[in-house]
Coordinates of C-alpha atoms and ligand atoms in Angstrom, one line a residue:
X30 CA 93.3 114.6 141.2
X31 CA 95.9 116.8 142.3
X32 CA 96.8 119.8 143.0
X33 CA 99.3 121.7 141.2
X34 CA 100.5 126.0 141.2
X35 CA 103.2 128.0 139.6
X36 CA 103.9 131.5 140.0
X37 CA 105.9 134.3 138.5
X38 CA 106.9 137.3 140.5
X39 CA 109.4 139.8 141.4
X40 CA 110.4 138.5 144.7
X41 CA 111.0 135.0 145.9
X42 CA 108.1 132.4 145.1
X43 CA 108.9 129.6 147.5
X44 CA 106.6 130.7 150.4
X45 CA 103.6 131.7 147.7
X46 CA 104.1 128.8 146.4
X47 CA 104.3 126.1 149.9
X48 CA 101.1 128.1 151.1
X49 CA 99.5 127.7 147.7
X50 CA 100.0 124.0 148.3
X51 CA 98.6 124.2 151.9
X52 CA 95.6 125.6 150.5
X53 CA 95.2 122.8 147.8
X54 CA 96.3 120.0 150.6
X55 CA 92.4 118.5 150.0
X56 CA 93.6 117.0 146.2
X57 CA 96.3 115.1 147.6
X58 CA 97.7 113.6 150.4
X59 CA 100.7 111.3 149.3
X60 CA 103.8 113.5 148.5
X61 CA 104.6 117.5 148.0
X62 CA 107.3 119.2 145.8
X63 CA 108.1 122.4 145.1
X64 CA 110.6 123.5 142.4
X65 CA 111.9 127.0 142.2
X66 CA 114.4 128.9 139.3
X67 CA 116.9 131.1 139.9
X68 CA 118.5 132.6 136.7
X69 CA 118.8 129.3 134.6
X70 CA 119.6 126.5 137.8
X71 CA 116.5 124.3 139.3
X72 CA 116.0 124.0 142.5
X73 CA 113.7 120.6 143.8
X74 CA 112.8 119.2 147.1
X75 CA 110.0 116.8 147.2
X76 CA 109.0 113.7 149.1
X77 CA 106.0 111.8 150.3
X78 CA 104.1 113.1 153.1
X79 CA 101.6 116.6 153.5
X80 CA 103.2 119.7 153.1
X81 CA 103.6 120.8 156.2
X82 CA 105.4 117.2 156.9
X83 CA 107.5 117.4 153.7
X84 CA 108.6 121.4 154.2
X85 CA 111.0 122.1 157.1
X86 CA 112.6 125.6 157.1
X87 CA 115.9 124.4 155.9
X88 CA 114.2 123.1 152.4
X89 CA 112.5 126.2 152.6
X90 CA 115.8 128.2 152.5
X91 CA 116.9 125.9 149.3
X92 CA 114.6 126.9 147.2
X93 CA 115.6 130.7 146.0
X94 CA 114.3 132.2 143.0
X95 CA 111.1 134.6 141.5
X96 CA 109.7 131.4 139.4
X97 CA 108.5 128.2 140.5
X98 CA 105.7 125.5 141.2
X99 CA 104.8 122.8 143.0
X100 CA 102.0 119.8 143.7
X101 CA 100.2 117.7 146.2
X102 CA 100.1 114.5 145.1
X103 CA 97.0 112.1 144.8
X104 CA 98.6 108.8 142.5
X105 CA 96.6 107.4 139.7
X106 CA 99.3 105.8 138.0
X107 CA 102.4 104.4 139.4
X108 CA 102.0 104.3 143.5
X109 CA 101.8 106.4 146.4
X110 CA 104.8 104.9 148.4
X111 CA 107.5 105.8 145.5
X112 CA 109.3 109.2 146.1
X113 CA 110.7 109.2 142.8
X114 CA 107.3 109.5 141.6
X115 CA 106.6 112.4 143.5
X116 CA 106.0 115.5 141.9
X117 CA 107.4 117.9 140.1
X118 CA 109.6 116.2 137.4
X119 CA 112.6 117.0 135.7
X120 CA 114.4 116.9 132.6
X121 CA 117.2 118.4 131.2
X122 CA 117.0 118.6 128.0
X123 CA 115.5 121.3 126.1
X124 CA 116.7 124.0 128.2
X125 CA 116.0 122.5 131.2
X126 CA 112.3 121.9 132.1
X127 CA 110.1 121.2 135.2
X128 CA 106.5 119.8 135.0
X129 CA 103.0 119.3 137.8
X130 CA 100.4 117.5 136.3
X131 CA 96.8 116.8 138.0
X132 CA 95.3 114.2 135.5
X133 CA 95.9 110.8 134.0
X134 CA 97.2 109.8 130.4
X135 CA 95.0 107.0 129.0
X136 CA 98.2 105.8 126.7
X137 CA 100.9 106.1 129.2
X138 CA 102.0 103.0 128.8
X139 CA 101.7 103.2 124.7
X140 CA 103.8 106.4 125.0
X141 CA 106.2 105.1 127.3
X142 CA 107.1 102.6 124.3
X143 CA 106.7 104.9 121.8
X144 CA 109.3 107.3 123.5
X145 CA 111.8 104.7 124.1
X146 CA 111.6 103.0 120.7
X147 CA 111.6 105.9 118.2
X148 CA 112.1 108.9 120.7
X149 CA 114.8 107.4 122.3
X150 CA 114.0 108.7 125.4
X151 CA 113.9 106.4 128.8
X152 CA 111.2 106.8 131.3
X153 CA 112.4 106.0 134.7
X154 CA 108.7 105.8 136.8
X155 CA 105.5 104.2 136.7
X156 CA 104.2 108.1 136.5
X157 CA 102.2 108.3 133.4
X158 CA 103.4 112.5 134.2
X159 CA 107.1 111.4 133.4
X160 CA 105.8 110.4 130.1
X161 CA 103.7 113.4 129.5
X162 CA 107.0 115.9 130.5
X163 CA 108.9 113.9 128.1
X164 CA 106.0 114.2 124.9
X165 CA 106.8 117.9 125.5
X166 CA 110.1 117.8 126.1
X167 CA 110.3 116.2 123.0
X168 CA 107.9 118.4 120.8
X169 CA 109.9 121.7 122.3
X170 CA 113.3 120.1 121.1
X171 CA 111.3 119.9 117.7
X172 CA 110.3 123.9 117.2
X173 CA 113.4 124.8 119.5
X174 CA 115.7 123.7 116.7
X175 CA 115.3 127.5 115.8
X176 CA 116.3 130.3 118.6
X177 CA 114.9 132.4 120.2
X178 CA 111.7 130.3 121.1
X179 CA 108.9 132.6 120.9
X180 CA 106.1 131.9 122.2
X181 CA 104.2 131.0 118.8
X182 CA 106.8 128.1 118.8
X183 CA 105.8 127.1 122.5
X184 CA 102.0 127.0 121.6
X185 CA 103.0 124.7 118.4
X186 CA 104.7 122.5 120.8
X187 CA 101.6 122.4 123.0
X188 CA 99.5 121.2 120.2
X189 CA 101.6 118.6 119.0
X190 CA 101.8 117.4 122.5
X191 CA 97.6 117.6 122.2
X192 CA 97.4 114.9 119.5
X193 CA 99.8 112.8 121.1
X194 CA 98.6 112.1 124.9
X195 CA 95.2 110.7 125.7
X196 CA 93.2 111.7 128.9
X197 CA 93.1 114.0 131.2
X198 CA 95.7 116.7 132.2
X199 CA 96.0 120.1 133.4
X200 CA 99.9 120.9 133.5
X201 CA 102.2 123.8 134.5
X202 CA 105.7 123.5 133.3
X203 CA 109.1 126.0 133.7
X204 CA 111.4 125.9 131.0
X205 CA 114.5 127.7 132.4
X206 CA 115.9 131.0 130.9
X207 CA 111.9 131.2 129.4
X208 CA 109.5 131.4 131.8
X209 CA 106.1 129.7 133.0
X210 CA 103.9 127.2 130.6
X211 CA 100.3 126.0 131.4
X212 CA 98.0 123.9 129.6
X213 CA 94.8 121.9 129.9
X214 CA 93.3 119.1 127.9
X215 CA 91.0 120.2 125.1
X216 CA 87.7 118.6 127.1
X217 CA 88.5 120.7 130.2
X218 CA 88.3 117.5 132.3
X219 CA 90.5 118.7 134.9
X220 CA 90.6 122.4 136.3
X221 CA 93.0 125.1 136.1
X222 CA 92.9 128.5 136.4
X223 CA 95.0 132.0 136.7
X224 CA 94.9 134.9 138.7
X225 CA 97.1 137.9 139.3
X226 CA 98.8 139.9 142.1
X227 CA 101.0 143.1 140.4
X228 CA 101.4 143.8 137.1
X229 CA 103.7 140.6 135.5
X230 CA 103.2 138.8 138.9
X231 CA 101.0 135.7 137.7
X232 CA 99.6 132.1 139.7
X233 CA 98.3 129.3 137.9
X234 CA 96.6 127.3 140.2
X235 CA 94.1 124.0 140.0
X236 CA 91.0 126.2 142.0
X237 CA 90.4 129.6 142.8
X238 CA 91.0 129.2 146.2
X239 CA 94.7 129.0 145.7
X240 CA 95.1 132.4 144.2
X241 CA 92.4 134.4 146.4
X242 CA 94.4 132.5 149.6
X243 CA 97.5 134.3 148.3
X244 CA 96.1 137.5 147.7
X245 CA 96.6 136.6 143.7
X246 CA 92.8 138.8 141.7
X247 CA 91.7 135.1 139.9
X248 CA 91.6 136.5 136.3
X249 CA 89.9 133.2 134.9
X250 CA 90.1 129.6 134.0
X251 CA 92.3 128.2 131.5
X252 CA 90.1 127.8 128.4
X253 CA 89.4 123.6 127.7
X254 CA 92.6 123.3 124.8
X255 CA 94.4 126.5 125.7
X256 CA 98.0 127.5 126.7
X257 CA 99.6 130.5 128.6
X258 CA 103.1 131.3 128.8
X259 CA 104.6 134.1 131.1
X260 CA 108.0 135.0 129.6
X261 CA 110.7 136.2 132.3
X262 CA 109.9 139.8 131.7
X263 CA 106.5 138.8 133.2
X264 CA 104.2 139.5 129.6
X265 CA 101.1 137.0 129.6
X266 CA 101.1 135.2 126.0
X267 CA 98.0 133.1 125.7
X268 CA 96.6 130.8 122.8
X269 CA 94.0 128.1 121.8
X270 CA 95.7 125.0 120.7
X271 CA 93.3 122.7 119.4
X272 CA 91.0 122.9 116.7
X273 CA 88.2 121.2 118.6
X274 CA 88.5 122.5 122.2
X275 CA 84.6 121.7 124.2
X276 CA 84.1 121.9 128.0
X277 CA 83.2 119.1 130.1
X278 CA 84.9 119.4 133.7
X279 CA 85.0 116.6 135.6
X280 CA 81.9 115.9 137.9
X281 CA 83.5 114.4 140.6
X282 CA 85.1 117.8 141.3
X283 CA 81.8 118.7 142.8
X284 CA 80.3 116.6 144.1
X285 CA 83.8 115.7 146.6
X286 CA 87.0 116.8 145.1
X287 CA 87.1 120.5 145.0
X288 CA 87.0 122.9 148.1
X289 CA 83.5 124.2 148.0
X290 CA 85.3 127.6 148.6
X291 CA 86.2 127.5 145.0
X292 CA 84.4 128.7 141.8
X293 CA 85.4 126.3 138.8
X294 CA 84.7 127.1 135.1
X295 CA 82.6 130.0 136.4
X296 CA 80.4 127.7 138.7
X297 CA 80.6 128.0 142.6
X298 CA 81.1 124.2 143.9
X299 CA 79.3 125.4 147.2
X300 CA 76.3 125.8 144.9
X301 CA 76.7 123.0 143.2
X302 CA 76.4 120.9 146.4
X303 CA 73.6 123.1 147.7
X304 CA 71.5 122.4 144.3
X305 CA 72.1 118.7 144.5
X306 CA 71.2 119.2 148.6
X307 CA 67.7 120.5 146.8
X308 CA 66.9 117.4 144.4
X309 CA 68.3 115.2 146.8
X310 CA 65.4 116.2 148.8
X311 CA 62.6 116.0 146.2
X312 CA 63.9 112.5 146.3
X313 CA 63.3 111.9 149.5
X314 CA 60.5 113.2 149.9
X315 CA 59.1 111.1 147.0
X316 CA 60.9 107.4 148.6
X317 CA 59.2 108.5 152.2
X318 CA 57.1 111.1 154.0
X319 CA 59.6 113.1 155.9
X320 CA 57.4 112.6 158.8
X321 CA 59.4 109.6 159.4
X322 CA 62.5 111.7 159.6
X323 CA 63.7 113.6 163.0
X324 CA 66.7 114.7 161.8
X325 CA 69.6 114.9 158.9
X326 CA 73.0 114.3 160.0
X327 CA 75.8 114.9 157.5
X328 CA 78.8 112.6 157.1
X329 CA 81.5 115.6 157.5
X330 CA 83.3 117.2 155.4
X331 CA 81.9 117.6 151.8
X332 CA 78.4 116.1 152.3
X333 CA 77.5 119.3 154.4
X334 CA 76.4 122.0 152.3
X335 CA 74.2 119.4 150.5
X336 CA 72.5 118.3 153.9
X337 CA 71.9 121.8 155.4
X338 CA 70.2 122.6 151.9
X339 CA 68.2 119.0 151.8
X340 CA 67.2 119.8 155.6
X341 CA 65.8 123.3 154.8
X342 CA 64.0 121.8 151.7
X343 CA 62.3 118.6 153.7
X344 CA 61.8 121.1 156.7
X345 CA 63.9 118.8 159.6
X346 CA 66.9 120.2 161.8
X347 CA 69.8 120.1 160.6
X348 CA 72.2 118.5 163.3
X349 CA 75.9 117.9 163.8
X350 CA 75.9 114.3 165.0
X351 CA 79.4 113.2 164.4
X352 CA 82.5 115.4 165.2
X353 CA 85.5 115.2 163.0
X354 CA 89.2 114.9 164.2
X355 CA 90.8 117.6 162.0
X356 CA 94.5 115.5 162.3
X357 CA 93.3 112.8 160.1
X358 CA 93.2 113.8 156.9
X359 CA 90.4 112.7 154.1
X360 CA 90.0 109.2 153.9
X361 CA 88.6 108.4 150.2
X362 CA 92.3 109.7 148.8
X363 CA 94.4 107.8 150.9
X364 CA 96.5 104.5 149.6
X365 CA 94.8 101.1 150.4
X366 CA 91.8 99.8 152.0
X367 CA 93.3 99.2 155.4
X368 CA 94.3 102.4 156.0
X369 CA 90.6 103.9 154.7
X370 CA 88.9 101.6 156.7
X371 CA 90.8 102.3 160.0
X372 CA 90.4 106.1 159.6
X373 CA 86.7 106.2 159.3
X374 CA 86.7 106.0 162.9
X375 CA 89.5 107.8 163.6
X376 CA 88.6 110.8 162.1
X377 CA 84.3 110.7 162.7
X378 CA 82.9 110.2 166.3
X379 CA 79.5 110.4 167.3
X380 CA 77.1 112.6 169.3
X381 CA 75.3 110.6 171.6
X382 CA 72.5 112.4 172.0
X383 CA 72.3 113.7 168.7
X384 CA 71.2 109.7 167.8
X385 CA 69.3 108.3 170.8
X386 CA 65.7 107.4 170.1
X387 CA 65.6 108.9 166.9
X388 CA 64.9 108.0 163.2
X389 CA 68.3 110.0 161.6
X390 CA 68.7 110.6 158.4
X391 CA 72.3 110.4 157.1
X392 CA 73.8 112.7 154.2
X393 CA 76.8 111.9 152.8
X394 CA 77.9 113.4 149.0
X395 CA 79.2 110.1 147.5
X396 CA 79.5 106.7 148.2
X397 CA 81.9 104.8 146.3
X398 CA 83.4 101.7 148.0
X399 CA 80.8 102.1 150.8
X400 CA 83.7 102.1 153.4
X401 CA 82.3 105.4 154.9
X402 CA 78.9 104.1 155.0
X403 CA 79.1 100.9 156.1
X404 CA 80.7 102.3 159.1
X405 CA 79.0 105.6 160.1
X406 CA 75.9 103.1 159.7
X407 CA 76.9 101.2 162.4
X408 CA 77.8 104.3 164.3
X409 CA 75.0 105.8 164.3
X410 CA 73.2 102.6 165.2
X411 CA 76.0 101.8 168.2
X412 CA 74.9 105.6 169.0
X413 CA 71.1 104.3 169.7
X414 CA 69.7 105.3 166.6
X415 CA 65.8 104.1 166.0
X416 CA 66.0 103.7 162.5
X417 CA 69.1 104.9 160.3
X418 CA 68.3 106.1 156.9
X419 CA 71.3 107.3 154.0
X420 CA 71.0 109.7 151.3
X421 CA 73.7 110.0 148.4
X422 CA 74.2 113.6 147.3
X423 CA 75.9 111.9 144.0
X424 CA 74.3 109.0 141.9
X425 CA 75.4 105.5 142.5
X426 CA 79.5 105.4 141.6
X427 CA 79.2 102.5 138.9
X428 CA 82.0 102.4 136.8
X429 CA 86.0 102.7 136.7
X430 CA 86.9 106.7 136.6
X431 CA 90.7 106.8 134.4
X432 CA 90.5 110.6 134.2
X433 CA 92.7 111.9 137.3
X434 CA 90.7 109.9 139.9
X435 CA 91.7 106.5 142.0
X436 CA 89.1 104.1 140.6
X437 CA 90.7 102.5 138.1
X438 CA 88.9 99.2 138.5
X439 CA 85.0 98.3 138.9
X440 CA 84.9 95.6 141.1
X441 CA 86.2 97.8 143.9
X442 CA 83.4 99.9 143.4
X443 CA 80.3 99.1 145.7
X444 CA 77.6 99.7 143.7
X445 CA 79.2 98.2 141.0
X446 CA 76.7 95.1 139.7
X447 CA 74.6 95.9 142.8
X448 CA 71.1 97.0 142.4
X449 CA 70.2 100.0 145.5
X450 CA 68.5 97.4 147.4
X451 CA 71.6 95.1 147.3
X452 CA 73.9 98.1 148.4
X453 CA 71.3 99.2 151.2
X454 CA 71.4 95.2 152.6
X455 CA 75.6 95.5 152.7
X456 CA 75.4 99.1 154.5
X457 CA 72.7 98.2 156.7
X458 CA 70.8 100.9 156.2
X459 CA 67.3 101.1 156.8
X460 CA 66.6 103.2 153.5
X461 CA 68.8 104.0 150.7
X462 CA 68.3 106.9 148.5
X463 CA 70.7 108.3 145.6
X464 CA 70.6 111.3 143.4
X465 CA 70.4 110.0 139.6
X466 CA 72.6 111.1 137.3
X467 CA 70.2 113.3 134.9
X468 CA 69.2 115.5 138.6
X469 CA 72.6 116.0 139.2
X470 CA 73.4 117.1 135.4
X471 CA 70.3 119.0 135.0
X472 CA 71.5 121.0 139.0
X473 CA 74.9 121.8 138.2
X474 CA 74.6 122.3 134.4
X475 CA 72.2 125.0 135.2
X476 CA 74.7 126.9 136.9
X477 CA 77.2 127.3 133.2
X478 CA 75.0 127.6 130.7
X479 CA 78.8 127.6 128.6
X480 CA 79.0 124.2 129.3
X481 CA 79.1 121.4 126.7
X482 CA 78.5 118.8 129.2
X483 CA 80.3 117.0 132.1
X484 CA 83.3 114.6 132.8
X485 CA 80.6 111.7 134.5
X486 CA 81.9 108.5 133.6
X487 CA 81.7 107.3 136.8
X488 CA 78.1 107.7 137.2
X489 CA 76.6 107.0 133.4
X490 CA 79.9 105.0 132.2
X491 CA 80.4 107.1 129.1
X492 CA 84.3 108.3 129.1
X493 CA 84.1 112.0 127.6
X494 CA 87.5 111.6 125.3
X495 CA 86.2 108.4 123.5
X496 CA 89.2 107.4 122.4
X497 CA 90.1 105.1 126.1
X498 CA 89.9 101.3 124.6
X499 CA 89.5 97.9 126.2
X500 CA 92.9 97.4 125.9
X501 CA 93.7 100.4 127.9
X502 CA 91.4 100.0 130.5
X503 CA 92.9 96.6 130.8
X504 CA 96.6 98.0 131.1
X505 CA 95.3 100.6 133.5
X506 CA 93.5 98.1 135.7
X507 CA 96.7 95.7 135.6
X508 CA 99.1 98.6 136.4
X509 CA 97.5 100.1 138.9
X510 CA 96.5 96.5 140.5
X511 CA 100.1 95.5 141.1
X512 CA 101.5 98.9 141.9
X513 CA 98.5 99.0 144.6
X514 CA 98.8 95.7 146.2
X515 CA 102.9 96.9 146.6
X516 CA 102.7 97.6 150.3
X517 CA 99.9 96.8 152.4
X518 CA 99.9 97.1 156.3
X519 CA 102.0 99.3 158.6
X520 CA 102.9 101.3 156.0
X521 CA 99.4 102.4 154.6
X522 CA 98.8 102.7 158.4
X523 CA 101.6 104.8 159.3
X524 CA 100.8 107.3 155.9
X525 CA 96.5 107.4 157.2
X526 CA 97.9 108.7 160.7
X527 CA 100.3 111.2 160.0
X528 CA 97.9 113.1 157.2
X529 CA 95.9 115.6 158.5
X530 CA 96.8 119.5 158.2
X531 CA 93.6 121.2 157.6
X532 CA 93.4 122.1 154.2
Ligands
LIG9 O1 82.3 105.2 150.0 P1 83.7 105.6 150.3 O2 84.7 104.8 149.5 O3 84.0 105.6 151.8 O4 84.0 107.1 149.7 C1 83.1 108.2 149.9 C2 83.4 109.0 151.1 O5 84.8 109.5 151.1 C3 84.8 110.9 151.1 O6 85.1 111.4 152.4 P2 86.6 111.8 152.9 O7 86.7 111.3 154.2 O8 87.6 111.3 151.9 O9 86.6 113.4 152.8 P3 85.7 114.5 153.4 O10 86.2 114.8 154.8 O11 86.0 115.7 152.5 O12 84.3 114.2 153.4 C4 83.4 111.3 150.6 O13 83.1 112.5 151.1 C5 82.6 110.2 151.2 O14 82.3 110.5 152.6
LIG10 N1 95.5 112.6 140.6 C1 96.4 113.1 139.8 O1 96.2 114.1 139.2 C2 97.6 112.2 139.5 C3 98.6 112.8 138.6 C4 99.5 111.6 138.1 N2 98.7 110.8 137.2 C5 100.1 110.8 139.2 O2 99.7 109.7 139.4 O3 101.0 111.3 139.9
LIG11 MG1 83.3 112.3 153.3

């Protein structure tokens, strides 16, 4: 995932927009960019880094303008150590036009041909987003042939776009002299949503918690298939674009990615994690009397709300047994093993007496390459734990996710091929116990009875769109293999110390 805003007002967006960014810091660590519009000239600065590290008041000053957007990048295609990858992208041609995306495009790399051979349009990145600005640069050129471009032409544009890319995508886009352009994928995969400050004054943001951080009234999420466009007199157009628009966000979003501060497709992600918290515990309870349990610990950050709620239910203190260093920033999203690894313990240190003598019970909302585990494990232990025991707020992570998150490839994946026992034995836990996947469905779907199901391939291995073949999981796995393996070491190092700003 990333995180992506764009905003229409009367005055100057550039600060709305940076502390928009701040407040979506959690979807992505690697780069920030922020482009802003005044009368029909673009103005970009982006590089890699957290927002705070990547905006200095002088790039603040260069970016004038009542229109613009911006994104915190998290890669899933191309890599994290390219700047010309960095979000937003441009192209000049119709118009002029900026695009964010948070997603991934299942046929990037069919697209990328497809533009090139018959489009004849070059793609300079590995960004499967450079392709997807392109697609609509392309299909705007098409209805744009007659002026002025209303709106209905926009949403035509849109749709075309909609049979041609694959995957997942929530995108805002500016197309100068016109005004603002969102859209999200006709499975609702990805979140997006749009709020209001005055009247004409609009923010599209990826969570809630953009808009009510910037005083913006959240008005509602973009519909699974649907488009908005805010012309430059401020007037909100809005359409569905597809004939066959259903709603299945992406799990993942809950269980880890979103703030739980946020309400997404009308379901409060703090909730969420409290109700898997509750059958969490029913599991427990069923793999061991909690007599044998002294206390729950949660892993911080995201595993708390589910711990305090799994504690209350099992009826153990809850305890805060490992302190987080709030300068090192999340360590699931950041490039490379090495640096994952080596942040663990930079950023969680135990509570001595928290552990000593005690049989602790561990809560953490996901494991996925167990490097969290494996570690706090030994922690704990180091700490003079009796008997350590982990719980999984989320089911075992099984299979490759290709819809917006970094898990292109199964092997990387811990309980990949592993049975629970087998995973227990690497983390060296003394117990084991995951959510399964039907719990976790059954929690959160009962809090959006709208829904038509969820985004959970990489839990249950069935990929929502149904169109993602071998071959593109291959190309995927291939192209994110030797973009990943680009620049291992003191680089990864130097990017897992300076992330951090609280997000
Ligand atoms: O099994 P792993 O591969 O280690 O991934 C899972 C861990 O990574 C995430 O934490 P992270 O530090 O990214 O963020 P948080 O502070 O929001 O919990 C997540 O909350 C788990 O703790
Ligand atoms: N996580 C995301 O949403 C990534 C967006 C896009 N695929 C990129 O790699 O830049
Ligand atoms: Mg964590």
């Amino acid at each position: 995932m990333c995180g992506i805003a764009g905003v229409i007002s009367r005055s100057p967006v550039n600060q709305l927009i940076y502390d928009a960014l701040l407040l979506l810091q959690h979807r992505g660590q690697d780069a920030a960019g922020i482009v802003t519009m005044q009368g029909n000239k673009c103005f970009m600065h982006k590089a890699r880094g957290m927002v705070r590290d990547v905006f200095r008041t002088r790039n603040m000053r260069a970016l004038p303008g009542t229109i613009g957007l911006g994104q915190v990048r998290y890669p899933t295609a191309g890599n994290a150590y390219s700047e010309e990858e960095a979000q937003p992208f441009y192209v000049n041609a119709p118009f002029g036009m900026v695009l964010v995306h948070n997603g991934n495009l299942t046929n990037a790399q069919a697209l990328k041909k497809e533009l090139f051979d018959i489009d004849r349009r070059h793609i300079n990145t590995e960004s499967d987003s450079e392709v997807l600005l392109n697609v609509l640069a392309h299909e705007l050129e098409r209805v744009a042939r007659e002026l002025p471009l209303t709106p209905d032409a926009i949403f035509r544009a849109v749709g075309a776009v909609q049979k041609r890319i694959k995957g997942s995508y929530a995108v805002i886009a500016l197309i100068a002299g016109h005004g603002l352009l969102a859209f999200r994928d006709p499975f609702g995969i990805r979140p997006l949503c749009f709020g209001v400050a005055e009247e004409g004054e609009y923010m599209v943001a990826s969570e809630s918690v953009a808009l009510e951080g910037t005083s913006h009234k959240f008005l509602r999420d973009v519909a699974p298939g649907e488009a908005l466009f805010v012309d430059m007199a401020g007037k909100l157009h809005t359409q569905q674009c597809n004939d066959n628009p259903t709603l299945n966000p992406c799990m993942f979003e809950f269980v880890y990615l979103a703030r739980p501060d946020s309400v997404m497709d009308g379901i409060s992600v703090y909730q969420a994690r409290l109700n898997m918290g509750e059958t969490l515990a029913q599991r427990v309870i069923s793999a061991m009397p909690p007599s044998e349990i002294d206390v729950v610990i949660p892993i911080p950050e995201s595993s708390r709300p589910s711990a305090m709620q799994l504690a209350h239910r099992i009826g153990k203190p809850y305890r805060e047994g490992f302190v987080k260093n709030r300068y090192v920033g999340r360590t699931f999203i950041m490039p490379g093993q090495g640096a994952r690894k080596k942040s663990v313990r930079q950023k969680l240190n135990a509570i001595g007496l928290e552990f000593k003598g005690r049989n602790v019970l561990l809560v953490d909302d996901s494991i996925v390459r167990g490097t969290t585990s494996k570690e706090i494990v030994q922690m704990a232990r180091e700490a003079g734990a009796k008997k350590v025991y982990l719980a999984s707020a989320a089911p075992p992570v099984r299979y490759p996710n290709v819809y917006g998150i970094d898990m292109p490839t199964s092997e990387e994946l811990i309980a990949h091929n592993r049975s629970v026992e087998e995973i227990r034995e690497y983390i060296g836990a003394d117990a084991l116990i995951y959510q399964d996947v039907d719990g976790m469905k059954r929690v959160v779907g009962a809090l959006q009875p709208a829904l038509d199901g969820f985004e959970a391939s990489c839990f249950d291995g069935s990929y929502i769109t149904g169109d993602v073949s071998a071959e593109d999981f291959a190309t995927m796995k291939e192209q994110r293999k030797s973009q990943g393996e680009e620049e291992d070491g003191p680089a990864r190092t130097r990017l897992a110390l300076q992330s951090g700003a609280e997000a």
